[in-house]
CSV table of C-alpha atoms in Angstrom, one decimal:
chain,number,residue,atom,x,y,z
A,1,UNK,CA,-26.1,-9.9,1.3
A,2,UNK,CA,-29.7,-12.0,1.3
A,3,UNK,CA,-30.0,-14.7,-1.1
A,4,UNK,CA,-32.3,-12.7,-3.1
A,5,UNK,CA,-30.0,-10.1,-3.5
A,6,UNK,CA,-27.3,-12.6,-4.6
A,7,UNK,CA,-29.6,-14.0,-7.2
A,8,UNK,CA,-30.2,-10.9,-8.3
A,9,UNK,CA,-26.5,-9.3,-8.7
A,10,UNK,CA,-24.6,-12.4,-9.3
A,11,UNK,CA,-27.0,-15.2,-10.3
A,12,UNK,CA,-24.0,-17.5,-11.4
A,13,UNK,CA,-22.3,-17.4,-8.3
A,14,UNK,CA,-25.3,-18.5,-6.9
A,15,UNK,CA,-26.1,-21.2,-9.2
A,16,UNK,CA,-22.7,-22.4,-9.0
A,17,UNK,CA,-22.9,-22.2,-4.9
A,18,UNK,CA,-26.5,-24.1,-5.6
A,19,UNK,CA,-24.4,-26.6,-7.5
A,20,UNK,CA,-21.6,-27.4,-5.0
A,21,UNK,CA,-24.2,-28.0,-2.2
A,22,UNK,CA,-26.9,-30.2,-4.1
A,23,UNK,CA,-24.3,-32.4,-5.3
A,24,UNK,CA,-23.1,-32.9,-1.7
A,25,UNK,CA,-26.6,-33.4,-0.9
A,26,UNK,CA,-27.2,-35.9,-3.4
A,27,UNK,CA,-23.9,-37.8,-2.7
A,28,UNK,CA,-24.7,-37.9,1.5
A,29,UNK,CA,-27.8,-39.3,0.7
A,30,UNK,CA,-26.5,-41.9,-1.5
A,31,UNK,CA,-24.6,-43.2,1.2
A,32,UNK,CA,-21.5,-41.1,0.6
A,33,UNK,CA,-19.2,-40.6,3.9
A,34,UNK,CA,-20.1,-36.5,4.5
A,35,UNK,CA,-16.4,-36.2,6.0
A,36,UNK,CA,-14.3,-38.7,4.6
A,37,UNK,CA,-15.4,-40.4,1.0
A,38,UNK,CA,-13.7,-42.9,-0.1
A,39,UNK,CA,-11.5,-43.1,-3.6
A,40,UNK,CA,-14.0,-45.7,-5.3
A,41,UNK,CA,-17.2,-43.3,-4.1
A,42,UNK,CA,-15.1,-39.8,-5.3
A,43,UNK,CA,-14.2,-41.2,-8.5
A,44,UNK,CA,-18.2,-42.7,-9.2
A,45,UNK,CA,-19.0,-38.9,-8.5
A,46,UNK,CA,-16.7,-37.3,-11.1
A,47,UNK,CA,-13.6,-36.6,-9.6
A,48,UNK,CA,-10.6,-36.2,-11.6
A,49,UNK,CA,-7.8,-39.0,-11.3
A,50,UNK,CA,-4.9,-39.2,-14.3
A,51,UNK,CA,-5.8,-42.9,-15.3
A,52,UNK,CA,-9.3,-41.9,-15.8
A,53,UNK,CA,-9.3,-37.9,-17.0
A,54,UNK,CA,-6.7,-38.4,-19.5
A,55,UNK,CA,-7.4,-41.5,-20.9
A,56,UNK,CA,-10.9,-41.2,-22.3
A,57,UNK,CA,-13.1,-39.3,-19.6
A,58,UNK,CA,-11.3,-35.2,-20.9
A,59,UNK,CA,-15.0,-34.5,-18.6
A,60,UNK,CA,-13.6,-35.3,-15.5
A,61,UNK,CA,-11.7,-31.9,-16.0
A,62,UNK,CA,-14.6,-30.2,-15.4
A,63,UNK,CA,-17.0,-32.1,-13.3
A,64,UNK,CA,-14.4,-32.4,-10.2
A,65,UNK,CA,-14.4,-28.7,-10.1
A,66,UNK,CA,-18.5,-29.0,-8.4
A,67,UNK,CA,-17.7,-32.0,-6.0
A,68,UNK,CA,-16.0,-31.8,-2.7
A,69,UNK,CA,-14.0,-33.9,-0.6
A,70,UNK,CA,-16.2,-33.8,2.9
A,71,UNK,CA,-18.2,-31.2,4.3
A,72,UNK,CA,-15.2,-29.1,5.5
A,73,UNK,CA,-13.9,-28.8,1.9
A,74,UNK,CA,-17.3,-27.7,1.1
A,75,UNK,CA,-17.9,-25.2,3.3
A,76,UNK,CA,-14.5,-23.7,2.6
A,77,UNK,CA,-14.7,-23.1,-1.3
A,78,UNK,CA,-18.4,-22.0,-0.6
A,79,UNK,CA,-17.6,-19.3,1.6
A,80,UNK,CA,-14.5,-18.4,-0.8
A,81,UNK,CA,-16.8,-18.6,-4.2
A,82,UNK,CA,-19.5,-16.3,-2.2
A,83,UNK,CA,-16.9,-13.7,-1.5
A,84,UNK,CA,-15.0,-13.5,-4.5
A,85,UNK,CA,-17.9,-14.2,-6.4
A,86,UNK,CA,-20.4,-11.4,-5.5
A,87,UNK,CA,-17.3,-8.8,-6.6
A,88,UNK,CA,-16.5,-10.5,-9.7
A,89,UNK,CA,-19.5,-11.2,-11.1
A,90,UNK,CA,-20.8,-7.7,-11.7
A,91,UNK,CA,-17.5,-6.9,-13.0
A,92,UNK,CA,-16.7,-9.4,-15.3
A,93,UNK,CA,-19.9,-10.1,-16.8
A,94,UNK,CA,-21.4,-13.5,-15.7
A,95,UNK,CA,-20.7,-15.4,-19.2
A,96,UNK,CA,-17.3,-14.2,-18.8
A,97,UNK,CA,-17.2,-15.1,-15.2
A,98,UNK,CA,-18.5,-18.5,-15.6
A,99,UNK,CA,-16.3,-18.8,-18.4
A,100,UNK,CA,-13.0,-17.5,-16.1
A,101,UNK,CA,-14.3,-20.1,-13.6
A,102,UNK,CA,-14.3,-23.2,-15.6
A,103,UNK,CA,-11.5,-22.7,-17.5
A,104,UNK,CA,-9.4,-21.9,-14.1
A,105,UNK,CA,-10.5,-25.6,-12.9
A,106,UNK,CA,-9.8,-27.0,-16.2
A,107,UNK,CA,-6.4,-25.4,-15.9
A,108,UNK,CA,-5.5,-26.5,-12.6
A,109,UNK,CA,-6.5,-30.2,-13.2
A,110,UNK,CA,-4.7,-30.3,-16.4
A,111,UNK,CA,-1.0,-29.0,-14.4
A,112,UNK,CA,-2.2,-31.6,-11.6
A,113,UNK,CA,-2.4,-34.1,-14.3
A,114,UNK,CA,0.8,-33.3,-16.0
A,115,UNK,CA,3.0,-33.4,-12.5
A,116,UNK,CA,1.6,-36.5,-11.6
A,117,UNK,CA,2.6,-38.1,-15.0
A,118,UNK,CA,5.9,-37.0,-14.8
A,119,UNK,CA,5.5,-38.1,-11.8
A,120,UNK,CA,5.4,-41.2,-13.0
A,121,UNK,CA,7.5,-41.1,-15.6
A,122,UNK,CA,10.3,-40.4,-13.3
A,123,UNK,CA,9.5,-42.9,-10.7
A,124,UNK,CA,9.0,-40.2,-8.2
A,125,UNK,CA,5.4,-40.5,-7.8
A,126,UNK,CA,1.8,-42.4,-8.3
A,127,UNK,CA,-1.7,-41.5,-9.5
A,128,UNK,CA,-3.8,-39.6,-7.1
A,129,UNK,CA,-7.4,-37.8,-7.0
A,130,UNK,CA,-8.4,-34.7,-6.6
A,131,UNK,CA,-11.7,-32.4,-6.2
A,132,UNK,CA,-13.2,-29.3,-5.3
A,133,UNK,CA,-13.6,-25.8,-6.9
A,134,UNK,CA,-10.4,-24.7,-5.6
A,135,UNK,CA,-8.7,-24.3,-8.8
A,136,UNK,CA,-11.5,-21.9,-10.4
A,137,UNK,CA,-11.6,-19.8,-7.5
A,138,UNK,CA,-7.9,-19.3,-7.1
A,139,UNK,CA,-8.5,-18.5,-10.7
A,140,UNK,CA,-11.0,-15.9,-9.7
A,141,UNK,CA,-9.0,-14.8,-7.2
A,142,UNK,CA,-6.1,-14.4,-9.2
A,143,UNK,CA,-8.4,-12.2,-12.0
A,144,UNK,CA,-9.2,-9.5,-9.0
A,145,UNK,CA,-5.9,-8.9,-8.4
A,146,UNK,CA,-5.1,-8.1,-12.2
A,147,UNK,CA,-8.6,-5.8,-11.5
A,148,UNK,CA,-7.3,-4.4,-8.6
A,149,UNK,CA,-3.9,-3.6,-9.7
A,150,UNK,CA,-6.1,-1.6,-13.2
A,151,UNK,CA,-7.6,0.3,-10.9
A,152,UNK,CA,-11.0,-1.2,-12.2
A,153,UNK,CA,-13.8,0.2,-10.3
A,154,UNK,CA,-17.0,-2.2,-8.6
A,155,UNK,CA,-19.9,-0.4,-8.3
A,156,UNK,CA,-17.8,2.8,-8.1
A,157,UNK,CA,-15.0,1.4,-5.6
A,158,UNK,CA,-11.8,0.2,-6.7
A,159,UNK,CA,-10.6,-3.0,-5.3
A,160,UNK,CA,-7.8,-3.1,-2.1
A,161,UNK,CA,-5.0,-4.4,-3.5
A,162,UNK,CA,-2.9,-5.5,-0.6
A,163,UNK,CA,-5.9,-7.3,1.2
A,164,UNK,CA,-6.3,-9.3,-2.2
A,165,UNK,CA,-2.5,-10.5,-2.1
A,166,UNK,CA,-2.8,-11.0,1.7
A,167,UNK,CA,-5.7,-13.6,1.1
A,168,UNK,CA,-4.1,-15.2,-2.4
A,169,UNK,CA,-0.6,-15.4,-0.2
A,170,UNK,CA,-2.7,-17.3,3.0
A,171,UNK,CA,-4.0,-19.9,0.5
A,172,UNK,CA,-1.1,-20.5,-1.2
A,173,UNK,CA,0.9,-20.9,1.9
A,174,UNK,CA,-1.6,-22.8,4.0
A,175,UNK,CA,-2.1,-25.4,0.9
A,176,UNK,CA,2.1,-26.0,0.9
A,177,UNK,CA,1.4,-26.6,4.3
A,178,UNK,CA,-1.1,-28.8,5.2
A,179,UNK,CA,-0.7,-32.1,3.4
A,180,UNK,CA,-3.0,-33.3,1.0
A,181,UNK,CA,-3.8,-30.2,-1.1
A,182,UNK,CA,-3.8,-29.4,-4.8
A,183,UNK,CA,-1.3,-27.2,-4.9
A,184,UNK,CA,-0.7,-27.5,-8.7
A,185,UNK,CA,-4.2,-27.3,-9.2
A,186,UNK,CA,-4.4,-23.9,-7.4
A,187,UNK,CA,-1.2,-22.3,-9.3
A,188,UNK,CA,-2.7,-24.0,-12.2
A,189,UNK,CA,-6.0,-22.2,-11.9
A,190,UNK,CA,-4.7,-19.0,-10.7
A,191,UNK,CA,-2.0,-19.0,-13.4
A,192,UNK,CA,-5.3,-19.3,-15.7
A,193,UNK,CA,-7.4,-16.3,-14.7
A,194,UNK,CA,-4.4,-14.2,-14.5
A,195,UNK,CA,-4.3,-14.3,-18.0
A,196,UNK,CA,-7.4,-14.3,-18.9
A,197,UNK,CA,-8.1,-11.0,-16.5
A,198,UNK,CA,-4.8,-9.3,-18.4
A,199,UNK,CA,-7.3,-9.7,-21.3
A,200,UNK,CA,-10.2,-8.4,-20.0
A,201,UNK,CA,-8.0,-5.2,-18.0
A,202,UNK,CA,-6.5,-4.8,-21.3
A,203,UNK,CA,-9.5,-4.1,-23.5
A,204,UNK,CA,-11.4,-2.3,-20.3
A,205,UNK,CA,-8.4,0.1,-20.6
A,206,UNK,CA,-9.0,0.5,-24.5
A,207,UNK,CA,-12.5,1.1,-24.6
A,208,UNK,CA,-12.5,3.6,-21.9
A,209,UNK,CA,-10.1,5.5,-23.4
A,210,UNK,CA,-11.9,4.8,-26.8
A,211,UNK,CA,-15.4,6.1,-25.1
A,212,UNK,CA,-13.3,9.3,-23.7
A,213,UNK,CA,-12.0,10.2,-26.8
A,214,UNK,CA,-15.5,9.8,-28.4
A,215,UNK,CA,-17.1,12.1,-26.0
A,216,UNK,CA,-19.1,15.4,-27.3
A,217,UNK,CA,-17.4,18.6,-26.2
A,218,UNK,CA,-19.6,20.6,-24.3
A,219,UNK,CA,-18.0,23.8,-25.2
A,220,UNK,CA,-20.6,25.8,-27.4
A,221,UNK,CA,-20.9,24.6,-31.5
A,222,UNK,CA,-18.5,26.6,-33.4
A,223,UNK,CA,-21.0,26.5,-35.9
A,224,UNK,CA,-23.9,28.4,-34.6
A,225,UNK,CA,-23.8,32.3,-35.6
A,226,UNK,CA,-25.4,35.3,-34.6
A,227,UNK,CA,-24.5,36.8,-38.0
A,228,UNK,CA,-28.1,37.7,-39.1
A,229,UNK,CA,-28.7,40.0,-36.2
A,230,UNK,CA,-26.4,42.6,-37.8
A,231,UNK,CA,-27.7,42.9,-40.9
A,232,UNK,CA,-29.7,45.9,-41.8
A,233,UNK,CA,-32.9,46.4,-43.8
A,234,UNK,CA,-35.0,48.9,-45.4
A,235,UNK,CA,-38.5,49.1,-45.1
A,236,UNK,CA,-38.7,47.3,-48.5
A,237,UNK,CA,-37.1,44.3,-47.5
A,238,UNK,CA,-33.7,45.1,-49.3
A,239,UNK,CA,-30.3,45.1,-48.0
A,240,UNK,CA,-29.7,48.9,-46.3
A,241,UNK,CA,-27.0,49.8,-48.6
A,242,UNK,CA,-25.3,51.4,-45.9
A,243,UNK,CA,-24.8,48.0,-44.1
A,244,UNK,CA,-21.4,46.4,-44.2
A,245,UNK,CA,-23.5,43.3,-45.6
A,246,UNK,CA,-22.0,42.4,-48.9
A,247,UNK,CA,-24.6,40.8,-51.6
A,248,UNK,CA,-22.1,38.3,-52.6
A,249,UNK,CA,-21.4,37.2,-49.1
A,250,UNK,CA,-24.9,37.0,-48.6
A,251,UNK,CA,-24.9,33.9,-50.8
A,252,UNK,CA,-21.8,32.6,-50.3
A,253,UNK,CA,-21.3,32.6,-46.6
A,254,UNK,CA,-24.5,30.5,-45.4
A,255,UNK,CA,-23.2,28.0,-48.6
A,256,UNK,CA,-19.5,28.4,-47.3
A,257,UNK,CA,-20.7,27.5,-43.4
A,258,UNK,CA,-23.0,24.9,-44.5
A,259,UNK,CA,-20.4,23.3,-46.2
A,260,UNK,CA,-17.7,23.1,-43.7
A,261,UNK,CA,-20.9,22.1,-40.9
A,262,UNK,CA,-21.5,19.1,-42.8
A,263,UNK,CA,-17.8,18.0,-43.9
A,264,UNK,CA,-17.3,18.4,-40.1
A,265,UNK,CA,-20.2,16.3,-39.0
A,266,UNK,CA,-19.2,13.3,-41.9
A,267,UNK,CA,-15.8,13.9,-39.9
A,268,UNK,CA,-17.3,13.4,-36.5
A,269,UNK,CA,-19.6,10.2,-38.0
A,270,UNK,CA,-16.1,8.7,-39.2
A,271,UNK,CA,-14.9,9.1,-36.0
A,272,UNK,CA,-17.7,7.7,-33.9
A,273,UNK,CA,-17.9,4.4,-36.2
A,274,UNK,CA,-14.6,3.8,-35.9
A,275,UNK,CA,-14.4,4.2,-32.5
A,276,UNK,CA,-17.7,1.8,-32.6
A,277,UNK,CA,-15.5,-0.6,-34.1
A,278,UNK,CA,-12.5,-0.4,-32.3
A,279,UNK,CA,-14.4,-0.8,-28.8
A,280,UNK,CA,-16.0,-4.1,-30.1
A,281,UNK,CA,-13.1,-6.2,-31.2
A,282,UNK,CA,-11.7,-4.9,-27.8
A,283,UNK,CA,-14.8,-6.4,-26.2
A,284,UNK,CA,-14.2,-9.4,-27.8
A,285,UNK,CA,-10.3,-9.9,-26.8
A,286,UNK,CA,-11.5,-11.7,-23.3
A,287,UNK,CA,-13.3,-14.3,-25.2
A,288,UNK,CA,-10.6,-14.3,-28.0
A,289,UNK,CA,-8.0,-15.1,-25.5
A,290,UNK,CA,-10.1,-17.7,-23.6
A,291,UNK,CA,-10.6,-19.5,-26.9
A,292,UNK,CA,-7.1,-19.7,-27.4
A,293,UNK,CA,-6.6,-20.8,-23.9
A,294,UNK,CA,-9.2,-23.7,-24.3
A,295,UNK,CA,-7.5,-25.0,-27.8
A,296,UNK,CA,-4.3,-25.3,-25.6
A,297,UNK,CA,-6.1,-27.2,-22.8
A,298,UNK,CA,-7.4,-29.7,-25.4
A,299,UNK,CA,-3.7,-29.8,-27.0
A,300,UNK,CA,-2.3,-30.3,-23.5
A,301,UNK,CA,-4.8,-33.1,-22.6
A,302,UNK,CA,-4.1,-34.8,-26.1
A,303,UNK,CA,-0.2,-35.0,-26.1
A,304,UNK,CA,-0.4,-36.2,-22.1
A,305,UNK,CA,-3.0,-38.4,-23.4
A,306,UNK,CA,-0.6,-39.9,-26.9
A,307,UNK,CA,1.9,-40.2,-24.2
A,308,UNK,CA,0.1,-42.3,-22.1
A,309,UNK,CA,-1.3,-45.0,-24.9
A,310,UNK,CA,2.6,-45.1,-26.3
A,311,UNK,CA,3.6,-45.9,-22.4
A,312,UNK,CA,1.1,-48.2,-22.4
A,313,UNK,CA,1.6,-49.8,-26.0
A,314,UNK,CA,5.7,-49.8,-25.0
A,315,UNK,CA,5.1,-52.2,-22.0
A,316,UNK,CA,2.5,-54.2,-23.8
């Protein structure tokens, strides 16, 4: 896929690819070490370190997410965004899909955070740093499996399961076994955008199945009739007496038909609006549930935080 393409199909993805390598740029030429920054260069850049993030910098949540640890680290999550990306994109929307990425970085910083400070607590381990767009894009890996495992189509193709596992499984194993990864940050953010793509496979199933029922039949209107062809007249323009036609039913049964046409069609207008309705507040369960998702991050970062400042405020 050209660039152009890329723009064109999943213009966040290649915004957020834009992103990851301008900052790189802009650190290299600043005299940042391309393969191996330092801690104090890292943390000038936005990285996310417990002592900082969760003590009055919440940002650093979200800014670590776009800068990488050395070119390697780079090129690894780029490849991975501009894979997953391109698929997920299209079918998530790109709001929701820019939403889902952020949120699974948040997500995975915020469980880094929270191990590291108990951690501490226990004596068991020390503040560290961490980076890199991992986290959201185990998150988006995490929210095509959930698509996969719908049955939600791409474009007309539904999404290989097994492959999808095969890659989340590699990732997960290779970062429990290489030291130095961000391991809770991956569970964290995968953890994250499976529940967020539960949403999202939840109210795709509803208003499909909302849009099938709300379907026109195609069979022929009920309504229509032929009835006037067999009616009879004389050369007067009166009834032929000898038709079957009877004078009363001649009033009464276009009244009777027009009746029961339109009672039907307020029916069928009941119908559609409700089915209107019912297909938008399923269209808006993603966002409801990443709402709720983001009011628990900012709960989670403020009780790690009062914990903190009453550690603190004990040993003082």
């Amino acid at each position: 896929m050209t660039i152009q393409q890329l723009l064109k199909t999943a213009p966040v993805t290649t915004l957020l690819l834009v992103s990851f390598i301008g900052l790189f740029i802009m650190q290299v030429l600043s005299g940042v070490d391309a393969n191996n920054p330092s801690t104090e260069e890292l943390l000038k850049w936005g990285a996310n370190a417990l002592p900082y993030t969760m003590d009055s910098e919440p940002w650093r949540l979200a800014s670590s997410a776009f800068l990488h640890i050395g070119l390697m680290h780079l090129l690894f999550n780029g490849f991975a965004m501009y894979f997953f990306g391109q698929i997920a994109e299209p079918m998530f929307g790109s709001a929701k899909f820019l939403a889902l990425f952020l949120l699974a970085a948040i997500g995975g910083n915020l469980l880094n955070n929270h191990i590291t400070w108990q951690g501490i607590l226990d004596g068991t381990g020390q503040p560290g740093i961490s980076a890199g767009a991992s986290g959201g894009i185990m998150g988006i890996g995490a929210a095509l499996l959930i698509a996969a495992l719908f049955k939600i189509s791409v474009n007309g193709m539904v999404l290989n399961l097994k492959s999808l596992i095969i890659i989340m499984g590699i990732n997960l194993v290779y970062g429990f076994a290489v030291p130095g990864i961000d391991n809770a940050g991956h569970i964290g953010g995968a953890v994250t955008g499976l529940v967020i793509a539960l949403a999202f496979a939840i109210a795709y199933r509803q208003r499909l199945a909302a849009t099938l029922q709300n379907m026109p039949n195609q069979a022929q209107d009920i309504y229509q009739t032929t009835y006037i062809n067999s009616f009879r007249f004389d050369n007067d323009g009166n009834f032929d007496n000898n038709s079957s036609f009877n004078h009363d039913s001649a009033v009464n049964l276009p009244m009777n038909v027009n009746a029961n046409h339109a009672s039907l069609n307020h029916s069928k207008i009941n119908e559609q609006q409700t089915a209107t309705k019912s297909t938008l507040i399923w269209q808006l369960l993603p966002w409801l549930v990443m709402l709720l998702i983001s009011i628990g991050f900012v709960w989670w970062w403020q009780d790690i935080h009062q914990q903190i400042l009453q550690v603190l405020a004990a040993i003082e």
